[in-house]
Coordinates of C-alpha atoms in Angstrom, one line a residue:
M7 CA 261.4 272.0 -25.9
D8 CA 263.1 269.4 -28.0
Q9 CA 264.9 266.7 -26.0
R10 CA 267.9 267.0 -28.3
V11 CA 268.6 270.5 -27.1
W12 CA 268.8 269.5 -23.5
S13 CA 270.8 266.3 -24.4
F14 CA 273.3 268.5 -26.4
Y15 CA 273.9 270.8 -23.5
A16 CA 273.9 268.2 -20.8
P17 CA 277.8 267.9 -20.6
V18 CA 278.1 271.7 -19.8
Y19 CA 274.8 272.3 -18.0
E20 CA 276.3 271.8 -14.5
K21 CA 279.2 274.1 -15.2
A22 CA 276.9 276.8 -16.4
M23 CA 274.9 276.6 -13.1
R24 CA 278.0 277.0 -10.9
A25 CA 277.6 280.8 -10.9
D26 CA 274.4 280.3 -9.0
R27 CA 275.9 278.2 -6.3
K28 CA 274.3 280.3 -3.5
L29 CA 270.9 279.1 -4.7
Y30 CA 271.9 275.5 -4.5
E31 CA 273.6 275.9 -1.2
F32 CA 270.3 277.1 0.3
M33 CA 268.5 274.1 -1.3
Y34 CA 271.1 271.7 -0.1
R35 CA 270.4 272.8 3.4
R36 CA 266.6 273.2 3.2
I37 CA 265.4 270.2 1.1
P38 CA 267.0 267.4 3.2
Q39 CA 265.0 268.7 6.2
V40 CA 261.8 268.5 4.2
I41 CA 262.3 265.1 2.7
E42 CA 263.9 263.3 5.6
G43 CA 262.9 259.6 5.6
Q44 CA 260.6 260.0 2.7
E45 CA 260.2 258.4 -0.8
V46 CA 261.0 261.2 -3.2
L47 CA 260.5 261.8 -7.0
E48 CA 262.5 264.4 -8.7
I49 CA 261.4 265.7 -12.1
A50 CA 263.8 267.4 -14.5
T51 CA 266.8 266.4 -12.6
G52 CA 269.2 267.5 -15.4
P53 CA 272.7 266.2 -14.6
G54 CA 271.5 265.2 -11.1
L55 CA 273.3 267.9 -9.2
L56 CA 270.5 268.6 -6.7
A57 CA 269.5 264.9 -6.3
K58 CA 273.1 263.8 -5.5
H59 CA 273.3 266.4 -2.7
V60 CA 269.9 265.7 -1.0
A61 CA 269.2 262.0 -1.5
D62 CA 271.0 260.9 1.6
A63 CA 268.2 262.4 3.7
A64 CA 265.5 260.4 1.8
K65 CA 264.4 256.8 2.3
R66 CA 264.4 256.4 -1.5
M67 CA 264.8 258.9 -4.3
V68 CA 264.1 258.5 -8.0
A69 CA 265.4 261.3 -10.2
T70 CA 264.1 261.7 -13.7
D71 CA 264.6 263.8 -16.8
Y72 CA 263.0 263.5 -20.3
A73 CA 266.3 264.0 -22.0
E74 CA 268.4 260.9 -22.2
G75 CA 271.6 262.9 -22.4
M76 CA 270.9 264.5 -19.0
I77 CA 270.3 261.1 -17.4
R78 CA 273.6 259.8 -18.9
E79 CA 275.4 262.7 -17.3
A80 CA 273.6 262.2 -14.0
K81 CA 274.7 258.6 -13.8
K82 CA 278.3 259.6 -13.9
G83 CA 280.3 259.9 -10.7
T84 CA 279.3 258.7 -7.3
F85 CA 275.9 259.1 -5.6
P86 CA 274.0 257.6 -2.7
D87 CA 272.8 254.0 -3.0
N88 CA 269.2 255.0 -2.4
L89 CA 269.2 257.2 -5.6
T90 CA 268.3 256.0 -9.0
F91 CA 268.1 257.9 -12.3
E92 CA 265.5 257.2 -15.0
V93 CA 264.2 258.8 -18.2
A94 CA 260.6 260.0 -17.8
D95 CA 258.2 262.6 -19.2
A96 CA 256.8 264.9 -16.6
A97 CA 253.5 265.0 -18.4
A98 CA 253.1 261.2 -18.4
L99 CA 255.0 259.8 -15.5
P100 CA 255.4 256.0 -15.5
Y101 CA 254.6 255.6 -11.8
A102 CA 251.5 254.4 -10.0
D103 CA 249.1 256.7 -8.2
N104 CA 250.2 257.6 -4.6
S105 CA 253.8 256.4 -5.1
F106 CA 255.8 259.2 -3.4
D107 CA 255.7 261.3 -0.3
A108 CA 257.4 264.3 -1.9
V109 CA 258.0 265.5 -5.5
L110 CA 260.8 267.9 -6.4
I111 CA 260.8 269.9 -9.6
A112 CA 263.4 272.6 -9.8
N113 CA 263.7 275.3 -12.6
A114 CA 261.6 273.4 -15.1
L115 CA 257.9 274.5 -15.1
H116 CA 258.8 277.7 -16.9
V117 CA 260.3 275.9 -19.9
M118 CA 257.3 273.5 -20.3
P119 CA 254.7 274.3 -22.9
D120 CA 252.0 272.7 -20.6
P121 CA 253.2 273.0 -17.0
E122 CA 249.6 272.3 -15.8
A123 CA 250.0 268.7 -17.2
A124 CA 253.1 268.2 -15.1
L125 CA 251.3 269.5 -12.0
R126 CA 248.4 267.1 -12.6
E127 CA 250.8 264.2 -12.8
I128 CA 252.6 265.3 -9.7
R129 CA 249.3 265.4 -7.8
R130 CA 248.5 261.9 -9.1
V131 CA 251.7 260.3 -7.9
L132 CA 251.8 262.1 -4.6
R133 CA 250.5 260.3 -1.5
P134 CA 247.9 262.0 0.7
G135 CA 249.5 264.8 2.6
G136 CA 252.5 264.8 0.2
I137 CA 254.6 267.8 -0.5
L138 CA 255.6 269.5 -3.7
I139 CA 258.9 271.3 -3.7
A140 CA 258.9 273.6 -6.8
P141 CA 261.7 276.2 -6.9
N142 CA 261.5 278.1 -10.1
F143 CA 263.2 281.0 -11.9
V144 CA 261.1 284.2 -11.9
G145 CA 261.5 287.7 -13.2
H146 CA 263.5 286.6 -16.3
K147 CA 263.7 290.2 -17.7
K148 CA 264.0 292.1 -14.4
G149 CA 267.3 293.8 -14.2
A150 CA 270.2 294.1 -16.6
V151 CA 272.0 290.8 -15.5
S152 CA 268.7 288.9 -15.8
R153 CA 268.0 290.2 -19.3
V154 CA 271.5 289.4 -20.5
W155 CA 271.5 285.9 -19.1
S156 CA 268.0 285.2 -20.4
G157 CA 269.2 286.4 -23.9
I158 CA 272.2 284.1 -23.7
L159 CA 270.0 281.1 -22.9
Q160 CA 267.6 281.8 -25.7
L161 CA 270.5 282.1 -28.2
A162 CA 271.6 278.6 -26.9
G163 CA 268.1 277.3 -27.8
I164 CA 266.8 277.3 -24.2
S165 CA 263.6 279.3 -24.3
F166 CA 261.1 280.2 -21.6
A167 CA 257.5 279.2 -22.3
H168 CA 256.4 281.2 -19.2
Q169 CA 258.0 284.3 -17.6
W170 CA 256.4 284.7 -14.2
S171 CA 257.1 287.3 -11.6
E172 CA 257.4 285.9 -8.0
E173 CA 253.8 286.6 -7.2
G174 CA 252.7 285.5 -10.7
Y175 CA 254.3 282.1 -10.1
L176 CA 252.7 281.7 -6.6
D177 CA 249.4 282.6 -8.2
F178 CA 249.9 280.0 -10.9
L179 CA 250.5 277.3 -8.3
R180 CA 247.4 278.4 -6.3
R181 CA 245.2 278.4 -9.4
N182 CA 246.3 274.9 -10.1
G183 CA 245.2 273.6 -6.7
W184 CA 248.3 274.0 -4.5
Q185 CA 248.5 275.6 -1.1
V186 CA 251.8 277.4 -0.6
Q187 CA 253.3 276.5 2.8
Y188 CA 256.6 278.2 2.5
H189 CA 258.4 280.4 0.0
K190 CA 261.5 282.5 -0.2
L191 CA 262.9 284.6 -3.0
L192 CA 266.6 283.9 -3.7
P193 CA 268.6 286.5 -5.7
A194 CA 270.7 285.3 -8.6
R195 CA 271.4 286.0 -12.3
I196 CA 267.7 285.2 -12.7
A197 CA 265.9 285.3 -9.3
L198 CA 264.6 282.0 -8.0
A199 CA 261.4 281.6 -6.0
Y200 CA 261.8 278.6 -3.7
V201 CA 258.3 277.2 -2.9
E202 CA 256.9 274.2 -0.9
C203 CA 253.3 273.3 -1.5
T204 CA 250.6 270.9 -0.5
D205 CA 247.4 269.9 -2.3
K206 CA 244.5 272.3 -1.6
V207 CA 242.1 269.4 -1.7
P208 CA 243.7 266.6 0.4
K209 CA 243.3 263.1 -1.0
S210 CA 241.4 260.5 1.1
R211 CA 243.7 257.8 2.5

């Protein structure tokens, strides 16, 4: 999707997500437990909402987005000193191999034309034994509310390159070499599958 679309909607994106606050409340509780004391990369941070709530638990967190407008929004307000925001493309991350203990990518793989490329880059920058936290919307057309909200987003120029079911999304991760360690389906306007994974083929240290 064109960076200009995301940059255009950056100032209102956070407000649009407030209706799904229960999803975020779960992640605000869960993710700090998973990333405690670790060096963390977030991909597709958007306006930085999730990063600002969980970064305190990390040793260091770098939150990225490929839309400059989103990063401008993310840098507004207050946030932990160990958190930095940077522009970066998920398919060509500007970080060295084995740079992070955990990678977080929330609600982004389904809008990427080549999510496999992002997963390859995530594997590259993760250290041996690292964890991928990849919550993602699933079942976009399942139920009236989901169909209506999906239609609104598409009218706004936000399209879904992939429309997985919960099991379809888990299978997608498995086919791309990830071992699902934990998952939970969270109901919302569009249901969200919260997933934590490790590499099926562990890297040598």
